[in-house]
């Protein structure tokens, strides 16, 4: 009889940190040539250099692959999986190396789930509408029920005779994972597509919240039943269930109130104590340890703990700011790549009955989930393309679960992860709804008609600027104004965007603290213009990259004729630059491209912050406004706004018409020139507007005249005139720094003109419509 012996050699103590490559090379030169150990095998001898090398290789290969695949519209997730496949074949991985990378990845995945819970507001469940409830419940329960007949049919009575009951039970308890609706996965997908705060994105997130809670309950119960059936002593299963209940009770009735007390005792605007952060991280590590006593609870315990953390500042935001970058840029890429490293074969073994069963169940689950998610939106008259995009989003998968069927699930996930974003981009374009056929601009408003405006607030300084501009537009009872104020706040410490309508709240709530100062300021504005102005205040908390959706959607819903945007640059009272926010600059450009109405960018030069007198007792006008007119749609729109301002007795308006004697515009623009002439004729015959015509030869002469004007006026209004060439502006475009302002607007916003006057740059809605038609 031959004994098969396996010899395992372990070096104790284990070698973790190498003494350095230089010392190893010197040792190699002095080593015995006959020795089997060489200084060059530091890669295998020392754990830390080996781990660092693996991580460097993973990130290098991933970025190289993504450099090419991102041009095809494929997500980074795909590049990470392909990098894992390549490295699994190209690099001599040991089981120990894969396990170390996998352990880091699993830790990062647990931290990702914890932060996902921190960023989520559990109270969203109570605010979800019926349509989202139907989608969330049906997309989880119907696929689950549809998979049961397949499983019961495949495992017939022969399995019972052979006492092979375990495969059926194993598949039964995996069914909730196939039907899973994961809020973190859907949130990441919507963020990558930049539709997180679109109408479709909000419906998908609301539905995912419901599906996520149902999935969590079914996963816990399924795990308890699995333990019950696999262990003869049912006390173990009951003990596991007791641990889950005890954990939930402690989190809900001990930890949650304690964290709320910490938030309450933290002074407003101050950071939370670091000791609270450390205590929460210890609790998170304790949740990871629970997997030793309750299998698969690794996926739930950190998430449940995160849900108990009060979202937003000061506690939730602090956790997210500290750890989100590390999780997204280090741990999650390692987790995804480690999944591909475990793939031992690229082929699927369909000779295995369990593979057939899981393949059938997985395909049926995806198809049924798609169809079920499609029915409610179609029933509610949602456009077919949007409904199909929503169903695709709800069918997204992002979790690998069973080692025995790893290859099949790997290919399912990689196909879904690549196909769904591409199809959603093709089916759903949130900017399509803004390109309407109705003209929403100032010129098409009836005389003295109600003026609907959307005004954007970023920082407290914008409040005074906007209020004083609105005061200057002469709101009266005969010519009223309705102002929709939207206060934009950067999303921090939250998973889902928030849009708050403050006028719908009958009493003050904690959400009103987002815009309390804004609400107070505009309530005073209403009091100063009682009966002439109505104000609706909104707060939008969203990522900067998609804030334009909140602005444009509000303008579309409120039938606004003008959007007022603050300029991205602000100045001190001495004219020096206070701040230059590139995020606001990009936001303004996106609004100009998509807005469903006219847009005005307000450049506040401190002078505008002087409050307009409200008693009318001053005999001498207090505010001097100039409008520079070259011609075209934008200039006519700007002149219309300026004429409305001139109705205010304390505003003196001067229209400066810059003409050119050698104007050789083609005959195709004769109608445009005729409209300019008609509008200027009305200005000339108007008794309360000063008209000045100046003949200029080229751009430098225009710049010289404008440079002299800025000392004479408190505000200058110009049209954007995007992509319009004229003799009066030749040579100025080459020096432009802010294309969103146009040539003249950029000239007035330059540092050379600092501290002189405020500027309003206007773009007419017809120009926006033509841009949307070209997209």
XYZ file of C-alpha atoms in Angstrom:
775
model
C 0.000 0.000 0.000
C 1.427 3.339 -1.108
C 0.794 6.431 0.953
C 0.403 9.660 -1.002
C 2.119 12.313 1.075
C 1.897 16.042 0.466
C 4.781 18.103 1.757
C 4.078 21.739 2.652
C 6.919 24.116 3.495
C 6.164 27.239 5.504
C 8.674 29.940 6.350
C 8.290 31.168 9.915
C 8.213 33.983 10.639
C 6.730 34.902 7.232
C 8.741 37.357 5.157
C 6.587 40.423 4.539
C 8.820 43.448 3.909
C 11.931 43.043 1.736
C 15.199 44.740 2.746
C 15.316 46.485 -0.634
C 16.145 45.441 -4.184
C 19.678 46.827 -3.976
C 20.633 44.694 -0.971
C 19.055 41.657 -2.588
C 21.112 42.152 -5.749
C 24.294 42.476 -3.688
C 23.354 39.283 -1.846
C 22.818 37.586 -5.203
C 26.331 38.509 -6.398
C 27.908 36.998 -3.265
C 25.659 33.936 -3.211
C 26.898 30.412 -3.809
C 26.396 29.654 -7.538
C 25.256 26.160 -6.638
C 22.586 27.524 -4.292
C 18.984 27.089 -5.417
C 17.971 30.303 -3.713
C 18.634 33.545 -5.578
C 18.195 37.173 -4.662
C 16.054 37.577 -7.765
C 13.227 35.509 -6.273
C 12.220 38.393 -3.962
C 8.928 38.452 -5.877
C 7.983 35.072 -4.374
C 9.741 35.384 -1.023
C 8.319 38.692 0.231
C 4.576 39.266 0.495
C 4.392 43.071 0.484
C 6.458 43.708 -2.692
C 4.468 40.969 -4.408
C 1.166 42.604 -3.371
C 2.346 46.042 -4.469
C 3.449 44.644 -7.820
C 0.096 42.954 -8.340
C -1.817 46.152 -7.540
C 0.398 48.216 -9.865
C -0.090 45.704 -12.687
C -3.865 45.653 -12.189
C -4.192 49.421 -12.407
C -1.735 49.802 -15.288
C -3.415 47.148 -17.456
C -6.888 48.441 -16.570
C -6.079 52.008 -17.630
C -4.437 50.895 -20.869
C -7.505 48.819 -21.801
C -9.944 51.542 -20.775
C -8.056 54.078 -22.910
C -9.336 52.208 -25.974
C -12.665 50.828 -24.736
C -14.006 54.158 -23.435
C -14.096 55.361 -27.048
C -16.623 52.610 -27.707
C -18.776 53.806 -24.820
C -17.919 50.808 -22.611
C -17.711 51.409 -18.838
C -14.605 51.109 -16.667
C -16.189 48.008 -15.122
C -15.578 46.127 -18.396
C -11.926 47.188 -18.547
C -11.393 45.941 -14.995
C -12.858 42.528 -15.811
C -10.819 42.176 -19.011
C -7.678 43.211 -17.115
C -8.355 40.423 -14.633
C -8.742 37.898 -17.462
C -5.473 38.987 -19.104
C -3.487 39.009 -15.869
C -4.843 35.615 -14.822
C -3.124 34.125 -17.888
C -0.082 36.399 -18.234
C 1.102 36.519 -14.616
C 2.040 33.421 -12.578
C -0.533 33.891 -9.811
C -0.449 31.717 -6.738
C -3.568 30.848 -4.805
C -2.179 32.942 -1.979
C -1.785 35.980 -4.246
C -5.340 35.740 -5.568
C -6.682 35.268 -2.047
C -4.849 38.353 -0.772
C -6.169 40.514 -3.621
C -9.609 38.966 -3.144
C -9.542 39.658 0.590
C -8.755 43.330 -0.040
C -11.518 43.400 -2.626
C -14.080 41.805 -0.294
C -13.147 44.269 2.431
C -13.582 47.112 -0.056
C -16.915 45.708 -1.210
C -18.138 45.618 2.377
C -17.018 49.235 2.820
C -18.770 50.119 -0.451
C -22.035 48.653 0.851
C -21.590 50.494 4.140
C -21.113 53.836 2.374
C -24.048 53.052 0.062
C -26.215 52.708 3.149
C -24.790 55.924 4.616
C -25.678 57.864 1.449
C -29.224 56.518 1.331
C -32.185 58.153 3.050
C -34.394 55.331 4.469
C -37.339 57.714 4.708
C -37.509 57.659 0.895
C -39.642 54.529 1.221
C -42.488 56.579 2.702
C -42.263 59.122 -0.139
C -42.264 56.691 -3.061
C -45.325 56.985 -5.294
C -47.567 54.077 -6.267
C -46.014 53.612 -9.690
C -42.549 53.090 -8.222
C -43.978 50.746 -5.597
C -45.482 48.583 -8.334
C -42.261 48.530 -10.350
C -40.107 47.760 -7.297
C -42.324 44.938 -5.997
C -43.133 43.345 -9.343
C -39.530 43.456 -10.592
C -38.483 41.421 -7.545
C -41.387 39.081 -6.784
C -42.543 38.062 -10.275
C -39.074 36.878 -11.465
C -38.698 35.014 -8.183
C -41.994 33.155 -8.700
C -41.261 32.482 -12.375
C -38.013 30.681 -11.503
C -39.616 28.191 -9.107
C -41.319 25.997 -11.773
C -38.037 25.655 -13.691
C -36.164 24.514 -10.627
C -38.888 22.070 -9.537
C -39.149 20.616 -13.042
C -35.430 20.069 -13.489
C -34.939 18.275 -10.178
C -37.376 15.376 -10.544
C -38.081 12.415 -8.310
C -34.869 10.643 -9.394
C -32.919 13.156 -7.385
C -34.885 12.188 -4.306
C -34.194 8.493 -4.899
C -30.490 9.235 -5.148
C -30.813 11.479 -2.107
C -29.402 14.421 -4.122
C -31.574 17.023 -2.511
C -28.781 19.483 -1.806
C -28.537 20.924 -5.371
C -32.234 21.790 -5.342
C -31.952 23.477 -1.979
C -28.812 25.321 -3.015
C -30.516 26.640 -6.139
C -33.660 27.513 -4.169
C -31.768 29.718 -1.769
C -29.910 31.424 -4.623
C -33.131 32.518 -6.343
C -33.340 35.871 -4.468
C -29.895 36.734 -5.807
C -31.018 36.140 -9.405
C -34.074 38.380 -8.892
C -32.118 40.933 -6.861
C -32.739 44.657 -7.430
C -29.620 46.353 -6.077
C -29.873 50.052 -5.289
C -26.061 50.579 -5.252
C -25.729 48.983 -8.708
C -28.544 51.085 -10.201
C -27.220 54.230 -8.527
C -23.760 53.676 -10.038
C -25.275 52.998 -13.481
C -27.387 56.177 -13.402
C -24.364 58.187 -12.260
C -22.264 56.883 -15.159
C -25.040 57.788 -17.605
C -25.481 61.264 -16.030
C -29.232 60.780 -15.639
C -29.306 60.491 -11.856
C -31.679 63.424 -11.371
C -33.613 63.098 -14.625
C -37.255 62.067 -14.546
C -36.328 58.524 -15.562
C -33.502 58.404 -13.020
C -35.770 59.443 -10.155
C -38.316 56.751 -11.056
C -35.583 54.106 -11.291
C -34.090 55.107 -7.926
C -37.490 55.121 -6.198
C -38.289 51.677 -7.610
C -34.831 50.384 -6.658
C -35.335 51.524 -3.054
C -38.429 49.300 -2.786
C -36.786 46.383 -4.566
C -33.683 46.731 -2.419
C -35.644 46.454 0.838
C -37.648 43.462 -0.431
C -34.421 41.807 -1.623
C -32.811 42.346 1.762
C -35.704 40.690 3.582
C -35.782 37.694 1.199
C -32.009 37.217 1.400
C -32.094 37.123 5.195
C -35.000 34.685 5.292
C -33.483 32.542 2.540
C -30.223 32.278 4.409
C -32.016 31.262 7.621
C -33.974 28.580 5.750
C -30.784 27.299 4.123
C -29.184 26.808 7.519
C -32.424 25.186 8.776
C -32.439 22.569 5.991
C -28.713 21.804 5.985
C -28.264 21.321 9.734
C -29.966 18.597 11.683
C -29.982 20.665 14.858
C -32.518 23.383 14.106
C -31.370 25.340 17.135
C -28.473 26.607 15.023
C -30.859 28.075 12.450
C -33.000 29.614 15.176
C -29.848 31.009 16.761
C -28.868 32.604 13.438
C -32.324 34.133 13.132
C -32.051 35.413 16.698
C -28.690 37.004 15.893
C -30.197 38.808 12.909
C -33.145 40.090 14.948
C -30.848 41.164 17.784
C -28.574 42.946 15.331
C -31.495 44.818 13.768
C -32.843 45.802 17.204
C -29.465 47.100 18.368
C -28.944 49.067 15.153
C -32.454 50.567 15.123
C -32.989 51.286 18.812
C -29.461 51.816 20.184
C -27.019 52.898 17.488
C -29.407 55.030 15.426
C -30.596 57.158 18.400
C -27.003 57.520 19.599
C -25.877 58.813 16.190
C -28.829 61.198 15.993
C -27.819 62.564 19.401
C -24.268 63.127 18.127
C -25.600 65.034 15.121
C -27.875 67.121 17.340
C -25.025 68.065 19.688
C -22.682 69.015 16.845
C -22.765 72.823 16.255
C -24.164 73.838 12.875
C -21.439 74.127 10.275
C -18.881 72.347 12.471
C -17.382 68.909 11.696
C -18.291 65.937 13.819
C -15.754 64.698 16.366
C -13.159 62.298 14.944
C -13.858 59.860 17.770
C -17.346 59.300 16.281
C -15.784 58.408 12.931
C -13.416 55.940 14.599
C -16.272 54.361 16.581
C -18.331 53.875 13.422
C -15.419 52.246 11.625
C -14.970 49.848 14.552
C -18.663 48.969 14.274
C -18.207 48.418 10.545
C -15.308 46.024 11.190
C -17.485 44.245 13.742
C -20.147 43.773 11.067
C -17.567 42.141 8.808
C -16.636 39.780 11.632
C -20.268 38.651 11.874
C -19.768 36.595 8.724
C -17.875 34.046 10.876
C -21.098 33.263 12.707
C -23.675 34.023 10.013
C -22.708 33.092 6.464
C -23.554 35.580 3.646
C -24.404 38.249 6.228
C -21.292 40.015 4.957
C -23.474 41.430 2.187
C -26.093 42.807 4.570
C -24.650 43.755 7.949
C -22.493 46.695 6.719
C -25.346 47.936 4.526
C -27.852 47.843 7.395
C -25.382 49.655 9.665
C -24.914 52.301 6.968
C -28.670 52.821 6.738
C -28.691 53.686 10.449
C -26.159 56.505 9.994
C -27.920 59.887 9.566
C -27.388 60.872 5.951
C -25.935 64.207 4.951
C -23.867 66.545 7.123
C -22.259 66.394 9.539
C -21.870 62.637 10.138
C -22.846 60.957 6.884
C -21.016 63.471 4.711
C -17.861 63.158 6.812
C -17.779 59.378 6.350
C -18.353 59.626 2.618
C -15.728 62.333 2.114
C -13.127 60.347 4.053
C -13.588 56.925 2.506
C -15.443 57.180 -0.811
C -12.383 58.091 -2.864
C -10.389 55.175 -1.457
C -13.254 52.743 -2.029
C -14.058 53.815 -5.594
C -10.470 54.194 -6.790
C -8.687 51.387 -4.921
C -10.798 48.720 -3.264
C -13.644 48.327 -5.785
C -11.309 48.000 -8.811
C -9.416 45.303 -6.879
C -12.700 43.555 -6.069
C -13.855 43.511 -9.695
C -10.482 42.412 -11.022
C -10.110 39.693 -8.364
C -13.431 38.217 -9.550
C -11.947 37.801 -13.042
C -8.697 36.386 -11.604
C -10.676 33.501 -10.111
C -11.964 32.485 -13.540
C -10.107 29.243 -14.249
C -11.766 28.516 -17.604
C -13.457 30.596 -20.284
C -15.896 27.863 -21.309
C -19.208 26.971 -19.684
C -19.707 23.312 -18.751
C -23.233 22.613 -19.956
C -22.760 18.889 -19.261
C -23.282 19.764 -15.629
C -27.004 19.714 -14.824
C -26.618 22.468 -12.249
C -25.113 24.701 -14.938
C -28.140 24.101 -17.178
C -30.518 24.866 -14.348
C -28.729 28.048 -13.329
C -28.425 29.176 -16.949
C -32.165 28.681 -17.489
C -33.033 30.420 -14.238
C -30.691 33.346 -14.931
C -32.035 33.954 -18.450
C -35.667 33.650 -17.348
C -35.047 36.013 -14.430
C -33.583 38.700 -16.715
C -36.335 38.404 -19.342
C -39.177 38.350 -16.827
C -37.643 41.241 -14.883
C -37.432 43.296 -18.068
C -41.035 42.575 -19.113
C -42.464 43.154 -15.643
C -40.571 46.452 -15.290
C -41.910 47.502 -18.694
C -45.621 47.041 -17.982
C -46.286 49.661 -15.225
C -44.668 52.618 -17.075
C -46.470 51.729 -20.300
C -49.737 51.520 -18.372
C -49.053 55.025 -17.022
C -48.586 56.360 -20.600
C -44.809 56.717 -20.428
C -43.210 56.949 -23.919
C -42.185 53.526 -25.191
C -38.504 54.404 -25.529
C -38.352 55.776 -21.985
C -40.227 52.748 -20.612
C -37.795 50.376 -22.345
C -34.839 52.317 -20.928
C -36.350 52.102 -17.433
C -36.868 48.338 -17.774
C -33.247 47.899 -18.868
C -32.023 49.877 -15.861
C -34.114 47.751 -13.472
C -32.628 44.593 -15.073
C -29.052 45.603 -14.266
C -26.959 43.064 -12.393
C -23.677 43.547 -10.611
C -22.919 40.744 -8.166
C -21.180 37.366 -8.559
C -22.397 34.813 -6.068
C -21.759 31.123 -6.597
C -18.290 29.676 -7.109
C -19.565 26.496 -8.786
C -21.221 28.459 -11.602
C -18.794 31.318 -11.666
C -18.082 31.230 -15.399
C -21.721 31.417 -16.431
C -22.560 34.228 -14.022
C -19.392 36.069 -15.074
C -20.481 36.176 -18.711
C -24.052 37.121 -17.773
C -22.864 40.076 -15.735
C -20.307 41.305 -18.254
C -22.909 41.164 -21.059
C -25.550 42.989 -19.043
C -23.043 45.584 -17.786
C -22.041 46.468 -21.357
C -25.332 46.165 -23.212
C -27.574 48.012 -20.756
C -25.683 51.375 -20.740
C -25.396 51.405 -24.538
C -29.088 50.664 -25.056
C -30.165 53.200 -22.413
C -28.086 55.897 -24.142
C -29.737 55.054 -27.451
C -33.270 54.974 -26.025
C -33.238 57.844 -23.555
C -31.998 61.388 -24.073
C -33.126 63.666 -21.206
C -32.441 66.810 -23.245
C -34.905 65.746 -25.952
C -37.885 67.002 -23.961
C -36.480 70.553 -23.834
C -36.430 71.031 -27.618
C -40.091 71.960 -27.896
C -41.928 73.849 -30.609
C -43.416 76.623 -28.433
C -41.438 79.838 -28.284
C -40.647 80.724 -24.684
C -38.785 83.994 -24.773
C -39.283 87.618 -23.807
C -40.110 88.889 -27.288
C -43.125 86.598 -27.662
C -44.676 87.631 -24.344
C -47.701 89.886 -24.565
C -47.205 93.446 -23.390
C -47.491 93.666 -19.579
C -48.012 89.896 -19.403
C -46.839 87.972 -16.364
C -43.086 87.354 -16.647
C -42.111 83.818 -15.523
C -38.444 83.591 -14.480
C -36.199 80.859 -13.063
C -33.311 82.291 -11.013
C -30.377 80.147 -9.870
C -28.636 80.576 -6.500
C -25.278 79.002 -5.665
C -23.863 81.086 -2.802
C -25.333 83.800 -0.514
C -23.850 86.598 -2.661
C -26.096 85.516 -5.541
C -29.220 86.322 -3.495
C -28.665 90.087 -3.383
C -27.554 90.161 -7.015
C -30.693 88.411 -8.241
C -33.063 90.401 -6.002
C -31.679 93.743 -7.174
C -31.848 92.688 -10.805
C -35.475 91.633 -10.322
C -36.231 94.942 -8.601
C -34.868 96.752 -11.637
C -37.217 94.887 -14.020
C -40.161 96.917 -12.699
C -42.682 94.377 -11.393
C -46.119 95.944 -10.891
C -49.656 94.694 -10.396
C -50.358 95.478 -14.060
C -47.132 93.799 -15.181
C -46.527 91.026 -12.605
C -43.649 88.630 -12.271
C -43.486 85.044 -11.047
C -40.024 84.011 -9.866
C -38.965 80.408 -9.321
C -35.828 80.344 -7.189
C -33.738 77.175 -7.333
C -30.952 76.871 -4.758
C -28.309 74.437 -6.020
C -26.284 72.441 -3.478
C -23.574 69.943 -4.289
C -24.540 66.365 -3.435
C -22.375 65.152 -0.552
C -22.944 62.158 1.682
C -26.115 61.110 -0.175
C -26.761 58.432 -2.783
C -29.796 60.015 -4.415
C -30.441 63.615 -5.474
C -32.995 65.654 -3.535
C -35.457 68.151 -5.002
C -37.440 70.095 -2.396
C -40.418 72.353 -3.098
C -40.538 74.583 -0.023
C -43.902 76.193 -0.752
C -45.577 72.764 -0.496
C -44.430 72.411 3.113
C -47.009 73.815 5.522
C -44.560 73.876 8.405
C -40.831 74.206 8.791
C -38.974 70.913 8.549
C -35.359 69.870 8.762
C -35.109 69.980 4.963
C -35.791 73.736 5.010
C -32.384 74.296 6.631
C -30.819 73.755 3.194
C -32.147 77.133 1.967
C -33.363 78.952 5.071
C -31.505 82.209 4.308
C -32.649 82.149 0.687
C -36.288 81.713 1.727
C -36.097 84.590 4.230
C -34.489 86.959 1.708
C -37.076 86.350 -1.004
C -39.966 86.571 1.466
C -38.738 90.111 2.164
C -38.571 90.715 -1.596
C -42.243 89.673 -1.854
C -43.152 92.093 0.959
C -41.471 95.001 -0.846
C -43.420 94.189 -4.034
C -46.727 92.976 -2.591
C -49.190 91.992 -5.276
C -46.653 92.366 -8.089
C -44.405 89.393 -7.415
C -44.960 85.761 -6.482
C -42.002 83.555 -5.547
C -41.620 79.780 -5.431
C -38.471 78.461 -3.756
C -36.865 75.118 -4.539
C -33.732 73.345 -3.352
C -31.894 70.873 -5.564
C -29.139 68.704 -4.036
C -27.372 66.903 -6.869
C -23.929 66.290 -8.422
C -22.549 69.306 -10.329
C -22.362 67.312 -13.569
C -26.166 66.962 -13.756
C -27.394 70.149 -12.061
C -28.469 71.486 -15.457
C -31.240 68.867 -15.479
C -32.787 70.417 -12.357
C -32.651 73.906 -13.863
C -34.026 72.972 -17.279
C -36.734 70.696 -15.864
C -37.960 73.447 -13.548
C -37.986 75.965 -16.405
C -39.950 73.521 -18.544
C -42.486 72.716 -15.818
C -43.024 76.377 -14.878
C -43.219 77.585 -18.518
C -40.433 80.074 -17.821
C -39.433 82.683 -20.393
C -36.027 83.440 -18.873
C -33.410 81.634 -16.785
C -30.987 83.824 -14.818
C -27.612 82.167 -14.134
C -24.847 83.605 -11.928
C -21.457 83.977 -13.601
C -18.792 81.550 -12.387
C -16.411 84.360 -11.387
C -16.905 86.683 -8.419
C -14.994 89.813 -7.444
C -14.085 91.651 -4.268
C -15.182 95.236 -3.855
C -11.708 96.434 -4.973
C -12.094 94.576 -8.290
C -9.775 91.637 -7.574
C -11.031 88.126 -8.297
C -12.586 86.419 -5.279
C -13.333 83.002 -6.794
C -13.357 81.282 -10.178
C -15.507 78.133 -10.148
C -14.999 75.928 -13.211
C -17.908 73.691 -12.203
C -20.340 76.614 -12.444
C -18.803 77.590 -15.776
C -19.440 74.089 -17.168
C -22.950 74.150 -15.707
C -23.776 77.448 -17.440
C -22.568 76.051 -20.772
C -24.777 72.981 -20.446
C -27.820 75.102 -19.586
C -27.205 77.307 -22.635
C -27.193 74.210 -24.843
C -30.361 72.623 -23.454
C -32.565 75.307 -21.878
C -36.214 75.383 -23.065
C -36.330 79.207 -22.867
C -34.103 82.255 -23.046
C -31.076 82.412 -20.764
C -29.304 85.322 -19.091
C -25.889 85.080 -17.399
C -25.528 87.712 -14.672
C -22.025 89.059 -14.040
C -22.188 90.863 -10.702
C -19.619 93.657 -10.307
C -20.528 94.795 -6.765
C -22.358 97.882 -8.083
C -25.427 95.733 -8.666
C -25.487 94.861 -4.970
C -26.651 98.387 -4.161
C -30.304 97.951 -3.316
C -32.792 99.680 -5.620
C -34.823 102.343 -3.740
C -38.388 101.267 -3.131
C -40.028 104.513 -1.950
C -39.876 106.366 -5.286
C -39.067 109.619 -3.489
C -35.829 110.321 -5.348
C -36.131 112.815 -8.188
C -32.884 111.823 -9.811
C -32.613 108.322 -11.297
C -30.330 106.036 -9.375
C -29.479 103.275 -11.836
C -27.904 103.702 -15.263
C -28.250 100.871 -17.777
C -26.785 100.563 -21.285
C -27.797 98.062 -23.934
C -25.285 97.460 -26.755
C -27.117 96.518 -29.958
C -25.407 94.952 -32.978
C -28.358 93.011 -34.393
C -29.702 89.454 -34.378
C -32.003 87.308 -32.248
C -29.981 87.554 -29.043
C -29.628 91.340 -29.264
C -33.366 91.778 -29.858
C -34.088 89.572 -26.837
C -31.630 91.572 -24.713
C -33.233 94.830 -25.870
C -36.680 93.501 -24.909
C -35.455 92.842 -21.373
C -33.778 96.257 -21.202
C -37.003 98.002 -22.294
C -38.867 96.250 -19.484
C -36.287 97.622 -17.044
C -36.753 101.123 -18.475
C -40.354 101.161 -17.237
C -38.880 101.737 -13.769
C -38.624 105.489 -13.182
C -35.338 105.115 -11.320
C -33.687 103.357 -14.284
C -32.186 105.314 -17.171
C -31.705 103.163 -20.271
C -29.349 104.018 -23.110
C -29.418 101.912 -26.266
C -26.066 102.084 -28.067
C -26.395 100.862 -31.655
C -23.022 99.871 -33.083
C -23.373 100.034 -36.867
C -20.949 99.557 -39.711
C -20.970 101.510 -42.956
C -19.577 98.604 -44.964
C -22.000 96.024 -43.640
C -22.168 93.442 -46.427
C -24.383 90.779 -44.953
C -25.962 88.494 -47.519
C -29.509 88.826 -48.798
C -30.523 85.809 -46.733
C -30.397 88.083 -43.670
C -32.563 90.873 -45.088
C -35.530 89.766 -42.959
C -33.324 89.725 -39.885
C -32.130 93.273 -40.601
C -35.707 94.387 -41.125
C -36.670 93.086 -37.692
C -33.712 94.962 -36.199
C -34.832 98.172 -37.903
C -38.408 97.843 -36.668
C -37.272 97.336 -33.103
C -34.811 100.229 -33.221
C -37.494 102.481 -34.705
C -39.663 101.793 -31.666
C -36.731 102.696 -29.400
C -36.086 105.977 -31.220
C -39.704 107.082 -30.875
C -39.817 106.132 -27.206
C -39.580 109.132 -24.951
C -37.923 107.476 -21.953
C -35.050 105.652 -23.727
C -31.857 107.335 -24.891
C -30.737 106.171 -28.327
C -27.145 106.534 -29.497
C -25.801 105.249 -32.813
C -22.071 104.754 -33.183
C -20.354 103.744 -36.366
C -17.449 101.348 -35.779
C -15.043 99.879 -38.281
C -13.796 96.739 -36.536
C -13.417 94.869 -33.256
C -10.610 96.964 -31.709
C -12.654 100.135 -32.156
C -15.645 98.425 -30.535
C -13.475 97.372 -27.591
C -12.219 100.936 -27.139
C -15.735 102.386 -27.047
C -16.949 99.738 -24.592
C -13.931 100.354 -22.377
C -14.987 103.979 -22.061
C -18.626 103.049 -21.398
C -18.016 100.868 -18.360
C -17.272 103.918 -16.192
C -20.526 105.606 -17.160
C -23.052 102.872 -16.384
C -23.989 100.590 -13.514
C -25.012 97.773 -15.822
C -24.521 96.817 -19.470
C -26.785 94.344 -21.293
C -25.571 92.503 -24.414
C -26.682 89.590 -26.548
C -24.591 86.431 -26.622
C -24.505 86.237 -30.454
C -23.013 82.753 -30.440
C -21.265 81.868 -33.710
C -22.425 85.138 -35.312
C -19.752 87.024 -37.219
C -19.911 90.764 -37.893
C -17.537 93.519 -38.904
C -18.007 95.196 -35.523
C -16.459 92.254 -33.636
C -13.665 91.138 -35.985
C -10.504 90.191 -34.141
C -12.147 89.906 -30.719
C -13.042 86.211 -30.771
C -9.381 85.148 -30.788
C -8.960 86.630 -27.286
C -12.117 85.087 -25.850
C -11.765 83.185 -22.550
C -15.446 82.510 -21.805
C -17.282 81.373 -24.966
C -20.531 81.006 -22.992
C -20.651 84.831 -22.796
C -20.143 85.566 -26.464
C -17.612 88.062 -27.781
C -18.927 91.230 -26.084
C -19.837 89.480 -22.857
C -16.363 87.992 -22.603
C -14.865 91.407 -23.237
C -16.888 92.978 -20.416
C -16.057 90.117 -18.015
C -12.297 90.334 -18.576
C -9.948 91.402 -15.814
C -9.190 94.700 -17.622
C -12.785 95.785 -16.984
C -12.917 94.678 -13.346
C -14.653 96.829 -10.772
C -16.523 98.926 -13.342
C -20.084 97.694 -13.958
C -22.254 94.587 -13.893
C -23.182 92.734 -17.085
C -26.143 90.658 -18.270
C -25.564 88.416 -21.301
C -28.783 87.210 -22.956
C -29.382 84.304 -25.330
C -32.764 83.903 -26.976
C -34.622 80.602 -26.816
C -34.761 80.239 -30.586
C -30.987 79.939 -30.592
C -31.196 77.210 -27.947
C -33.803 75.384 -30.023
C -31.589 75.349 -33.086
C -28.715 73.946 -31.006
C -30.917 71.130 -29.738
C -32.036 70.321 -33.253
C -28.412 69.868 -34.269
C -27.667 67.484 -31.339
